[in-house]
mmCIF file of C-alpha atoms in Angstrom:
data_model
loop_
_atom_site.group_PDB
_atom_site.id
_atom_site.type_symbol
_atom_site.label_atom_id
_atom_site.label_comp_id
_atom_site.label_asym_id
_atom_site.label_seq_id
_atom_site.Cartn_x
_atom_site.Cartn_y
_atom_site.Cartn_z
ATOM 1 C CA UNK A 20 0.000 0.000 0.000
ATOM 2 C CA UNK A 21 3.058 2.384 0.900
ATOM 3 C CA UNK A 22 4.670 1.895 -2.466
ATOM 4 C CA UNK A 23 1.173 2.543 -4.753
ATOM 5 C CA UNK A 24 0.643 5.683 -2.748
ATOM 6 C CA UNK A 25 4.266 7.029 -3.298
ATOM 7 C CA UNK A 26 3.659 6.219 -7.572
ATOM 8 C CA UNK A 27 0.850 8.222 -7.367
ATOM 9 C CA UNK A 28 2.125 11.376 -5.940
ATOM 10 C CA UNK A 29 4.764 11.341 -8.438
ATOM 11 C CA UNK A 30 2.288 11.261 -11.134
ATOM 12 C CA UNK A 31 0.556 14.156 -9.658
ATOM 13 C CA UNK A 32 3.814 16.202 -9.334
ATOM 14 C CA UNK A 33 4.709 15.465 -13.171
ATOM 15 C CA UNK A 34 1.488 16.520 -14.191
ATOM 16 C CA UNK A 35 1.306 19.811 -12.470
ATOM 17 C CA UNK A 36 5.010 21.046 -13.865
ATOM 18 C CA UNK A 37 3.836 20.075 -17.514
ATOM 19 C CA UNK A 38 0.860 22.479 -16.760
ATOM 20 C CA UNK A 39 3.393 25.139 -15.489
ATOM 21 C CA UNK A 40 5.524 24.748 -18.520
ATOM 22 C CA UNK A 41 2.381 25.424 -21.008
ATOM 23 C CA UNK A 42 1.127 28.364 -19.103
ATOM 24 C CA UNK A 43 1.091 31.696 -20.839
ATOM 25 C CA UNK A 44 2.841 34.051 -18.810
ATOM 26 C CA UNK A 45 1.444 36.671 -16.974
ATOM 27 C CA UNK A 46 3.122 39.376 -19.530
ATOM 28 C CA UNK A 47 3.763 37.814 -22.908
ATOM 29 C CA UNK A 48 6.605 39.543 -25.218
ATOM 30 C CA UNK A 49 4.754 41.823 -27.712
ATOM 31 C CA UNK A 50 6.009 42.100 -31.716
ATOM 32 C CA UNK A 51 7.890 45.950 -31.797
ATOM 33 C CA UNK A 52 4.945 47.549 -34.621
ATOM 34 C CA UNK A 53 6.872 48.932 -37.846
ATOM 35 C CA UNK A 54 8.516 52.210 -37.370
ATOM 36 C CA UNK A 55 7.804 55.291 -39.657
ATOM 37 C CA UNK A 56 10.990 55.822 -42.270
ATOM 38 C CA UNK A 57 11.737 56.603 -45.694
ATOM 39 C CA UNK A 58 14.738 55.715 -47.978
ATOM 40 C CA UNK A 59 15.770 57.102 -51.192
ATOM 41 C CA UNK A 60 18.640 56.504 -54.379
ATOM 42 C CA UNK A 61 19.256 57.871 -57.717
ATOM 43 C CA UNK A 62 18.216 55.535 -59.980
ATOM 44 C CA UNK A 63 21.130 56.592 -62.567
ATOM 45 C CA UNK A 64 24.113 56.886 -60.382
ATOM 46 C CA UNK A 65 25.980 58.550 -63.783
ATOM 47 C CA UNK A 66 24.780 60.621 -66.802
ATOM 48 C CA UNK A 67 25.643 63.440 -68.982
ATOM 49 C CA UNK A 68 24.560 67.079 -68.440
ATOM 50 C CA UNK A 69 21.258 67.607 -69.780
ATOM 51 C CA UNK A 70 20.362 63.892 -69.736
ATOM 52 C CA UNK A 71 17.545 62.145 -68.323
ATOM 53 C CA UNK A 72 17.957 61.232 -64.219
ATOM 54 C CA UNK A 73 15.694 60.229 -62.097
ATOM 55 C CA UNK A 74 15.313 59.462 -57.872
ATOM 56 C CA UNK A 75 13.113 57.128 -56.119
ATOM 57 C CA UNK A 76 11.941 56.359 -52.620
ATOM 58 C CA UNK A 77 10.712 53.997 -50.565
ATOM 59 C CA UNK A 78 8.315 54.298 -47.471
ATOM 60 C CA UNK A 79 7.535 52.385 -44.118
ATOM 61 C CA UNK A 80 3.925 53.172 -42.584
ATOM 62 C CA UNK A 81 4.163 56.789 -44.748
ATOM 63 C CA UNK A 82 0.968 58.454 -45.660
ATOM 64 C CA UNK A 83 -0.681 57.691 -48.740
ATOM 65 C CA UNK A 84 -0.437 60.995 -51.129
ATOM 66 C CA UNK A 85 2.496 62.438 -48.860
ATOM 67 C CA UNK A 86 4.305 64.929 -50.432
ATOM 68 C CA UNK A 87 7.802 63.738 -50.756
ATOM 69 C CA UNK A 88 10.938 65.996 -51.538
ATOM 70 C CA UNK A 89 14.336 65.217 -52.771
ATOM 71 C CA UNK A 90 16.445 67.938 -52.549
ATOM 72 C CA UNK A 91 19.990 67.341 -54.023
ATOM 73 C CA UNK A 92 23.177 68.919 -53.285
ATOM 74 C CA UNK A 93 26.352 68.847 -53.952
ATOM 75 C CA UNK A 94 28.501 66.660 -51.515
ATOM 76 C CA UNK A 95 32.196 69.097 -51.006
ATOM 77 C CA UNK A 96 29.953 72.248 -50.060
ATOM 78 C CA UNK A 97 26.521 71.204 -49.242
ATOM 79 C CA UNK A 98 25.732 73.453 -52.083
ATOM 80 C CA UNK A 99 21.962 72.932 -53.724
ATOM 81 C CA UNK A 100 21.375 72.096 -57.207
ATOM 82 C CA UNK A 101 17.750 71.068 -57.224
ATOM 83 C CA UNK A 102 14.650 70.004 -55.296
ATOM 84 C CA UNK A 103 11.839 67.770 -56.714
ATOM 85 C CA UNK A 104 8.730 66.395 -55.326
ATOM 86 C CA UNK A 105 5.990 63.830 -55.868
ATOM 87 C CA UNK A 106 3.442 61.945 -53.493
ATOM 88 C CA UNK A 107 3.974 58.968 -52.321
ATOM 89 C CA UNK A 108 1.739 56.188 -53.655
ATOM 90 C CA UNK A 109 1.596 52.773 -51.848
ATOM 91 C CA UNK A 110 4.869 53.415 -50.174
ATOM 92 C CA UNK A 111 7.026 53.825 -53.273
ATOM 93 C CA UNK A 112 7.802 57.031 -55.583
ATOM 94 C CA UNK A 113 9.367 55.853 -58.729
ATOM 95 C CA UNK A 114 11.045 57.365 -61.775
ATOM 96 C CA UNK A 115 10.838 60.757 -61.050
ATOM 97 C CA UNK A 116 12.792 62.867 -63.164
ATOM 98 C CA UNK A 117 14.963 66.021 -61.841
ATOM 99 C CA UNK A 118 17.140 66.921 -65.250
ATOM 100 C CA UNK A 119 20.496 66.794 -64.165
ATOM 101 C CA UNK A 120 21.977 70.181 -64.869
ATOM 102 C CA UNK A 121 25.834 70.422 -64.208
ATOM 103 C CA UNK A 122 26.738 74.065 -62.205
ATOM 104 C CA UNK A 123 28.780 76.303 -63.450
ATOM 105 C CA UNK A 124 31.253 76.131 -61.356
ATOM 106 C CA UNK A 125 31.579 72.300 -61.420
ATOM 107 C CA UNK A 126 34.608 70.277 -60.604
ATOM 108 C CA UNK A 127 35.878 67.014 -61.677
ATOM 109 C CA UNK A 128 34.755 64.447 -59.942
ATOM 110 C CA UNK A 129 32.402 66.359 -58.217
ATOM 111 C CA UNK A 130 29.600 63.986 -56.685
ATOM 112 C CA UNK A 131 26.339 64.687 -55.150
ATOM 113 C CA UNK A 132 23.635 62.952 -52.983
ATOM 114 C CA UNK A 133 20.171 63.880 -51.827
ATOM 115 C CA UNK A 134 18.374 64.831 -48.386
ATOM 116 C CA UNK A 135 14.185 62.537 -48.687
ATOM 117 C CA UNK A 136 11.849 63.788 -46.658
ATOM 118 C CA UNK A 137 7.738 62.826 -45.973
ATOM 119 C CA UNK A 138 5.399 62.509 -43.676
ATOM 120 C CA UNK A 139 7.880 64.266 -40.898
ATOM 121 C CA UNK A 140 10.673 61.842 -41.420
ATOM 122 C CA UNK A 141 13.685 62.209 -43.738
ATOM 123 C CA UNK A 142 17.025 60.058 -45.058
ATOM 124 C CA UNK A 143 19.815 61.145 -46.972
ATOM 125 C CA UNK A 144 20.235 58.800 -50.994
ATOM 126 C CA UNK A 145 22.037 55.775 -50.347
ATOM 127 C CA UNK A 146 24.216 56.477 -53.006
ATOM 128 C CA UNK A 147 25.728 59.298 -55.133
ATOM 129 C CA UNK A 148 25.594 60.869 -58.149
ATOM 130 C CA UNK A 149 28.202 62.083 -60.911
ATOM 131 C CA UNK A 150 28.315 64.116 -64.032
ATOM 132 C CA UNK A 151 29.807 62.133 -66.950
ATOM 133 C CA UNK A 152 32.365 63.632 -68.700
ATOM 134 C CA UNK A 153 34.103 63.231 -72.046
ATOM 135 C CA UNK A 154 37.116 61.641 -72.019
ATOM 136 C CA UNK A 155 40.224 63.175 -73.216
ATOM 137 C CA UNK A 156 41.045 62.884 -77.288
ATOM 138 C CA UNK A 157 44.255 63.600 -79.086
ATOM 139 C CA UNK A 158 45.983 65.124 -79.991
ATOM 140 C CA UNK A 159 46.007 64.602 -83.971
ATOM 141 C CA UNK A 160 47.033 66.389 -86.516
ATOM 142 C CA UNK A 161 44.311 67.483 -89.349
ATOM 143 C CA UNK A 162 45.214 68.336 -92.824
ATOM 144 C CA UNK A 163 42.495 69.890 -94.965
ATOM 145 C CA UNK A 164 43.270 70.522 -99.094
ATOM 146 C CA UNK A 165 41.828 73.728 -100.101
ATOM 147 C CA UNK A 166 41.193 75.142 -103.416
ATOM 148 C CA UNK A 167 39.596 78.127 -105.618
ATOM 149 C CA UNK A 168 40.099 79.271 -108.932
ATOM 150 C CA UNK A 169 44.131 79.721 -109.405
ATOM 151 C CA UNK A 170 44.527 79.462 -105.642
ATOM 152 C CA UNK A 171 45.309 76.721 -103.416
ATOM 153 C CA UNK A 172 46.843 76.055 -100.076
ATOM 154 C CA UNK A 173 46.434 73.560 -97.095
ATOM 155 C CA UNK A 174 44.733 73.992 -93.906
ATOM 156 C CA UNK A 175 46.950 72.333 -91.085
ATOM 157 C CA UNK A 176 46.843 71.929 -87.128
ATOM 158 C CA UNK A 177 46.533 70.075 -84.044
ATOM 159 C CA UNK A 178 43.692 69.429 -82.291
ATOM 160 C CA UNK A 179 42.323 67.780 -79.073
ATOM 161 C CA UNK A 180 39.701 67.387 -76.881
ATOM 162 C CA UNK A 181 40.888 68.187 -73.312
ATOM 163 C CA UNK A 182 39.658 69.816 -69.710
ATOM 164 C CA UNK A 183 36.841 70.201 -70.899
ATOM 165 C CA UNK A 184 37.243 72.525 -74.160
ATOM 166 C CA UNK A 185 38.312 71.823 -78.504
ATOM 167 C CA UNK A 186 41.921 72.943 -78.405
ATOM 168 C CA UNK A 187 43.131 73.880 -81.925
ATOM 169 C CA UNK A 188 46.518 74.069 -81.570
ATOM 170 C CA UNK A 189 48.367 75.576 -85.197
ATOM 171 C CA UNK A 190 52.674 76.169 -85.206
ATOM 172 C CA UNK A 191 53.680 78.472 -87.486
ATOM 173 C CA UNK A 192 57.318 78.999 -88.380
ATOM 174 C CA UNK A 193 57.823 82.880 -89.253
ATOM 175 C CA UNK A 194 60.979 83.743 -91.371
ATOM 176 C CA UNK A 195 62.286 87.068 -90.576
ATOM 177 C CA UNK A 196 62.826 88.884 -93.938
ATOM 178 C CA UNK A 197 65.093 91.836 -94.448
ATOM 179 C CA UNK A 198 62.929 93.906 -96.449
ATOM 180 C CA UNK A 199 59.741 94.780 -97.986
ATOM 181 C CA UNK A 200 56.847 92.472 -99.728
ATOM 182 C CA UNK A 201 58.377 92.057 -103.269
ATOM 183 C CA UNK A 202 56.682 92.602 -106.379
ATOM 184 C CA UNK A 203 55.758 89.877 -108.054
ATOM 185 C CA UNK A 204 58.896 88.549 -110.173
ATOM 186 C CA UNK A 205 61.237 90.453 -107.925
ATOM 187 C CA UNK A 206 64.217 88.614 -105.684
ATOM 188 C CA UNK A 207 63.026 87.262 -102.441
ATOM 189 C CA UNK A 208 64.582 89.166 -99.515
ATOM 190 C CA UNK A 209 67.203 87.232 -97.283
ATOM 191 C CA UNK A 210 66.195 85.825 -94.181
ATOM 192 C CA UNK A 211 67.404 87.547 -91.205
ATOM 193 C CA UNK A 212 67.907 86.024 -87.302
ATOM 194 C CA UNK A 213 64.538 84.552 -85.678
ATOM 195 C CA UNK A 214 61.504 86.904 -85.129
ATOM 196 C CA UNK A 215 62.197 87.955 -81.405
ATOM 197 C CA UNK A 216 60.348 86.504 -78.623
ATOM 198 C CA UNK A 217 58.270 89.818 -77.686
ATOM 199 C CA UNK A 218 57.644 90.528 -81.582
ATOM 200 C CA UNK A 219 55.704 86.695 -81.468
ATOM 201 C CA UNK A 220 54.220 87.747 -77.959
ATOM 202 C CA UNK A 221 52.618 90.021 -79.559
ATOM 203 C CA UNK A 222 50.995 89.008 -82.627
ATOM 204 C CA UNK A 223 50.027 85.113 -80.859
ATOM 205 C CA UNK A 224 47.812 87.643 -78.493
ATOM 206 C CA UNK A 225 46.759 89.860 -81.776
ATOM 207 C CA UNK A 226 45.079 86.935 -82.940
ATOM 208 C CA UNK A 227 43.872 84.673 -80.720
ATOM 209 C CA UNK A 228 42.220 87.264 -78.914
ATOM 210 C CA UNK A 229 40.371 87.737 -82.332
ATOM 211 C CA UNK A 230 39.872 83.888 -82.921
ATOM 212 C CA UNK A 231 40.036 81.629 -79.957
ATOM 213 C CA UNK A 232 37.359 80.929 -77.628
ATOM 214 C CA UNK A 233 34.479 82.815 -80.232
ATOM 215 C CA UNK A 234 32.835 80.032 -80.691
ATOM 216 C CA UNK A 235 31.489 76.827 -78.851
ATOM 217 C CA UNK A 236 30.200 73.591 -79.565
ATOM 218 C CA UNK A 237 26.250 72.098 -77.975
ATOM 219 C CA UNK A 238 25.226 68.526 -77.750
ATOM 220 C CA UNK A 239 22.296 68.623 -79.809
ATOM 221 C CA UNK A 240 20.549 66.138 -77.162
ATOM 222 C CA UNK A 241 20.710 68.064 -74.561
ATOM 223 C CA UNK A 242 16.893 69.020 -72.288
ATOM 224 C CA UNK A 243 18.792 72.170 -71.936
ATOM 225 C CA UNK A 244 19.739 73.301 -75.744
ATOM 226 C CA UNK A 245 20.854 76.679 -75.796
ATOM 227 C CA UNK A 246 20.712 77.386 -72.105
ATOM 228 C CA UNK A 247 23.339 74.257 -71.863
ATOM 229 C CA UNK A 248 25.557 74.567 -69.175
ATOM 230 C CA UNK A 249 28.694 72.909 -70.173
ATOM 231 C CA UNK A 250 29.325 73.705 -74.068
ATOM 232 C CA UNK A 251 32.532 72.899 -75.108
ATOM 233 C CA UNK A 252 34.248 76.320 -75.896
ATOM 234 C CA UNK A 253 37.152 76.069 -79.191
ATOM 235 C CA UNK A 254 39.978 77.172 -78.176
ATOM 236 C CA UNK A 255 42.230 78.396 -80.636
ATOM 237 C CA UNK A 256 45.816 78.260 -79.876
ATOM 238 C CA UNK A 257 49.239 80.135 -81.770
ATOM 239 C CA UNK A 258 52.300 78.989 -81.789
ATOM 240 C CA UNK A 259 55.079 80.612 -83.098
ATOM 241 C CA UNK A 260 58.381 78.186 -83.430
ATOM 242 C CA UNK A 261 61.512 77.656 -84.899
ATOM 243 C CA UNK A 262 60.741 74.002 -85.498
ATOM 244 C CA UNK A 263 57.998 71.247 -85.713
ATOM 245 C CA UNK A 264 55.860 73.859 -87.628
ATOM 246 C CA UNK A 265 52.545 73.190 -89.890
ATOM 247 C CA UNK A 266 53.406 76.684 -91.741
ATOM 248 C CA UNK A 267 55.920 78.880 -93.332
ATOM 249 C CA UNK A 268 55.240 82.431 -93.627
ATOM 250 C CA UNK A 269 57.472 84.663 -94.686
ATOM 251 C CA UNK A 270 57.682 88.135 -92.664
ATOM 252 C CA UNK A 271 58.044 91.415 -93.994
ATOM 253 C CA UNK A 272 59.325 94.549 -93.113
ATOM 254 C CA UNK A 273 56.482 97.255 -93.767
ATOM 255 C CA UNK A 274 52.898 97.021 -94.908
ATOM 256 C CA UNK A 275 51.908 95.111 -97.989
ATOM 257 C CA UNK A 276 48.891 93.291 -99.082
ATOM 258 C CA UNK A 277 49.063 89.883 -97.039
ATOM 259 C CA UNK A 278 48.477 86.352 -97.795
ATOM 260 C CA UNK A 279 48.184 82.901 -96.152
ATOM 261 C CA UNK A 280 52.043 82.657 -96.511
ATOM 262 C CA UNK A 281 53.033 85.687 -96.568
ATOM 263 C CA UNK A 282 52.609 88.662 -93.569
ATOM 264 C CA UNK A 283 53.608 91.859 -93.711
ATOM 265 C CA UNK A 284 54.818 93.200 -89.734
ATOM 266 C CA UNK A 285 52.345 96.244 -90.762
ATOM 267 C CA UNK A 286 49.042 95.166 -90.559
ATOM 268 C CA UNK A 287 46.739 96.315 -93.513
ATOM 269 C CA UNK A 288 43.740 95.693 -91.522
ATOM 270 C CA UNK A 289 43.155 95.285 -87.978
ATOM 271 C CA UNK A 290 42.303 91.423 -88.950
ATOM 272 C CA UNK A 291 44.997 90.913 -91.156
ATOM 273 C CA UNK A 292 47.231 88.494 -89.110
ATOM 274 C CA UNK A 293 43.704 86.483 -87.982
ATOM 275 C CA UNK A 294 42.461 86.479 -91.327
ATOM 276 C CA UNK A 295 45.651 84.754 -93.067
ATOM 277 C CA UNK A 296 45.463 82.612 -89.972
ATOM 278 C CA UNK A 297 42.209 81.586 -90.719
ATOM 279 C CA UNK A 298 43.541 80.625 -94.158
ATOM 280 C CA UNK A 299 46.183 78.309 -92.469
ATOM 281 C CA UNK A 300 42.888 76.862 -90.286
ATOM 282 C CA UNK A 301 41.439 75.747 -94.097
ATOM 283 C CA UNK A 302 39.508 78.947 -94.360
ATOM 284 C CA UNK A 303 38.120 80.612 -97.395
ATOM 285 C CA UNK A 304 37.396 83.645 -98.338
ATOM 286 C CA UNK A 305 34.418 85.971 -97.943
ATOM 287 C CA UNK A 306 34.983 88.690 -100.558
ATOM 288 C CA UNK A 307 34.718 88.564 -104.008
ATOM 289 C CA UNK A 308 37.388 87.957 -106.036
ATOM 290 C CA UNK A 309 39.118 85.798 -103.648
ATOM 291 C CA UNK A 310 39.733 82.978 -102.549
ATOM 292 C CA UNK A 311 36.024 81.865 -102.137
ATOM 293 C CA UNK A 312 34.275 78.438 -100.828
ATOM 294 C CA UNK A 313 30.608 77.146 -101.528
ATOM 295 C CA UNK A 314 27.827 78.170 -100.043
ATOM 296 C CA UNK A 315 26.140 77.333 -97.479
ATOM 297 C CA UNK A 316 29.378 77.473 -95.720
ATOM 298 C CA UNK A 317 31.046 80.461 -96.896
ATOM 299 C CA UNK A 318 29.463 83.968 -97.503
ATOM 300 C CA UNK A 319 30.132 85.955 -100.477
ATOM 301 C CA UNK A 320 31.090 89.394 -99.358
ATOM 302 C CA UNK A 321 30.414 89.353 -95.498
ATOM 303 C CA UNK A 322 31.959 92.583 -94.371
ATOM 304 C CA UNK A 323 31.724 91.339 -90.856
ATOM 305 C CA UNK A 324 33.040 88.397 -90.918
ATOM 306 C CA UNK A 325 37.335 87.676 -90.293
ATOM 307 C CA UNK A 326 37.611 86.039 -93.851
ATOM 308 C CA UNK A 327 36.695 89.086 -95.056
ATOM 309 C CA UNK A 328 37.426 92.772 -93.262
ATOM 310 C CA UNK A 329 35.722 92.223 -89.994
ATOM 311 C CA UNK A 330 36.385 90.532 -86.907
ATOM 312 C CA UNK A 331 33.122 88.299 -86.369
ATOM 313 C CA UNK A 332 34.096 84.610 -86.244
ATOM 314 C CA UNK A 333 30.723 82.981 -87.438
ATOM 315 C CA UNK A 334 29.562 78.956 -86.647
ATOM 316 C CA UNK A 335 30.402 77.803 -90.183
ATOM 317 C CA UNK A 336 34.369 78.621 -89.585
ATOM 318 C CA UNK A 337 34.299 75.534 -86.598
ATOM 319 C CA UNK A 338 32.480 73.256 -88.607
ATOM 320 C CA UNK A 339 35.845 71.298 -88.849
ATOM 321 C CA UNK A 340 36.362 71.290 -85.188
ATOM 322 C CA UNK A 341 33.017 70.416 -84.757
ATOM 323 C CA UNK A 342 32.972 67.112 -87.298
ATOM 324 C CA UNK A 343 36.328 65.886 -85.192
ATOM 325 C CA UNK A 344 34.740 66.571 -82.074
ATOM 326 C CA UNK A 345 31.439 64.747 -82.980
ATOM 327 C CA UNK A 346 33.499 61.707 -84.910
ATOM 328 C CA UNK A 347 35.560 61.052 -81.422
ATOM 329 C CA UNK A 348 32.274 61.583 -78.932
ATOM 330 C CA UNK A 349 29.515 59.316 -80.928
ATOM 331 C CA UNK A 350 27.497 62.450 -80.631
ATOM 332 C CA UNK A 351 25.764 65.457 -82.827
ATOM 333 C CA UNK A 352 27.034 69.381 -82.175
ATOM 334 C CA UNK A 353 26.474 72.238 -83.337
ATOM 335 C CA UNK A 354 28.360 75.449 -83.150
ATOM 336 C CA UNK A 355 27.294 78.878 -81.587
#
């Protein structure tokens, strides 16, 4: 009877601590409910100025039709570019465009990220975003036959693509002659020591400051067109050596009536030295009787205009630049 009786109370014992062990406790651990947040990213992390670009977002317990902002800065001075806004719909905003404009004062490399905000809370992108810029190209040397009537002469220079502007780059060997422009059939004057230093000083600033940086090229797909902000400005550069030139010219002492080969120290005109430049470029000229090109390029008898007495440098005179430029970049330019 004493053994049954001790069976039995273990029995009991095991059955009350399984009870114990399945009882809910007094207070049960509750789930943490979903916290209020946003999150945002460019969806193209690189394009080219004037492209499309576009930022997204994505909402936890947000309110339906919030108005959500991205406002996007730059990342080395905090400084603003943009702000765009949409509502959100079922916790996402998707695609929305913001034109990526480049700033004028724009650095290499530059990146930039945005500040998302909705509902009262806010993130900054979790990534970054970059301009994409044209690689470097060149330099190579161009050689373009010209011809008119009698005349004929050949266009020659250097040209590249770099930081960020067409750099036509033409060396030009003078030769320093003792005396004035002959007459036709009469002796060539000798050749005296190099044209100083200062004396080339002073006609590489005569005309590039009447050439170089007139004109610039546009990417014809650009949102932005004419208000672009990054056309590529044509640089025109002068070099006057003693070797490794594209050009002779012969110097002369005095005035004389110039041509691509042969300057006169006295300028006839105050373009004179640009306009035989422009010659050496593969220009033609713009005043009857001359050395003329076909329309629609050339002008007959545009007063204005270098290639003939004026000092206006019009779109048609880069359309060389412009073709190299557009041949390297897979792209379409024009010239302003």
């Amino acid at each position: 009877m004493g053994f049954g009786g001790g069976s039995e109370n273990r029995q009991a014992q095991g059955e009350t601590a399984r009870q114990q062990s399945t009882a809910q406790p007094d207070n049960p651990v509750q789930q943490c409910p979903l916290q209020k947040s946003i999150s945002g990213q460019f969806k193209e992390t690189e394009v080219k100025c004037g492209d499309p670009g576009h930022v997204e977002a994505d909402g936890v317990k947000i309110s339906e039709g919030a108005n959500t902002t991205f406002s996007i800065h730059r990342v080395r001075d905090n400084k603003s570019i943009k702000s765009v806004s949409a509502p959100m719909n079922s916790q996402k905003v998707r695609d929305l465009a913001w034109q990526p404009k480049r700033p004028d004062d724009h650095q290499k490399n530059d990146k930039y990220m945005f500040d998302v905000s909705a509902d009262g809370v806010s993130a900054k992108s979790s990534n970054q975003f970059s301009f994409l810029d044209f690689s470097d190209y060149g330099p190579e040397t161009k050689t373009i036959a010209c011809s008119s009537g009698i005349y004929g002469w050949t266009g020659k220079f250097d040209i590249q693509y770099a930081n960020d502007e067409v750099v036509v780059t033409i060396s030009i060997k003078l030769i320093n002659r003792q005396g004035e422009k002959p007459a036709s059939g009469d002796p060539m004057p000798a050749a005296g020591d190099p044209v100083s230093d200062t004396d080339k000083a002073s006609m590489k600033a005569d005309i590039e400051g009447k050439l170089s940086k007139k004109l610039k090229l546009y990417r014809e797909t650009c949102a932005f067109a004419d208000a672009c902000a990054c056309p590529k400005p044509i640089k025109v550069v002068v070099n006057f050596v003693e070797s490794g030139q594209h050009h002779d010219v012969n110097l002369f002492q005095g005035a004389g009536r110039a041509t691509a080969t042969n300057w006169t120290r006295v300028k006839t005109r105050d373009n004179s030295w640009a306009h035989e430049t422009g010659h050496l470029l593969g220009w033609y000229d713009e005043y009857t009787g001359g050395a003329t090109g076909t329309a629609p390029r050339w002008k007959d008898n545009e007063t204005s205009n270098v290639m003939n007495t004026g000092l206006t440098v019009p779109p048609e005179y880069g359309w060389d630049f412009r073709d190299w430029f557009a041949g390297q970049t897979g792209e379409q330019w024009k010239v302003k």
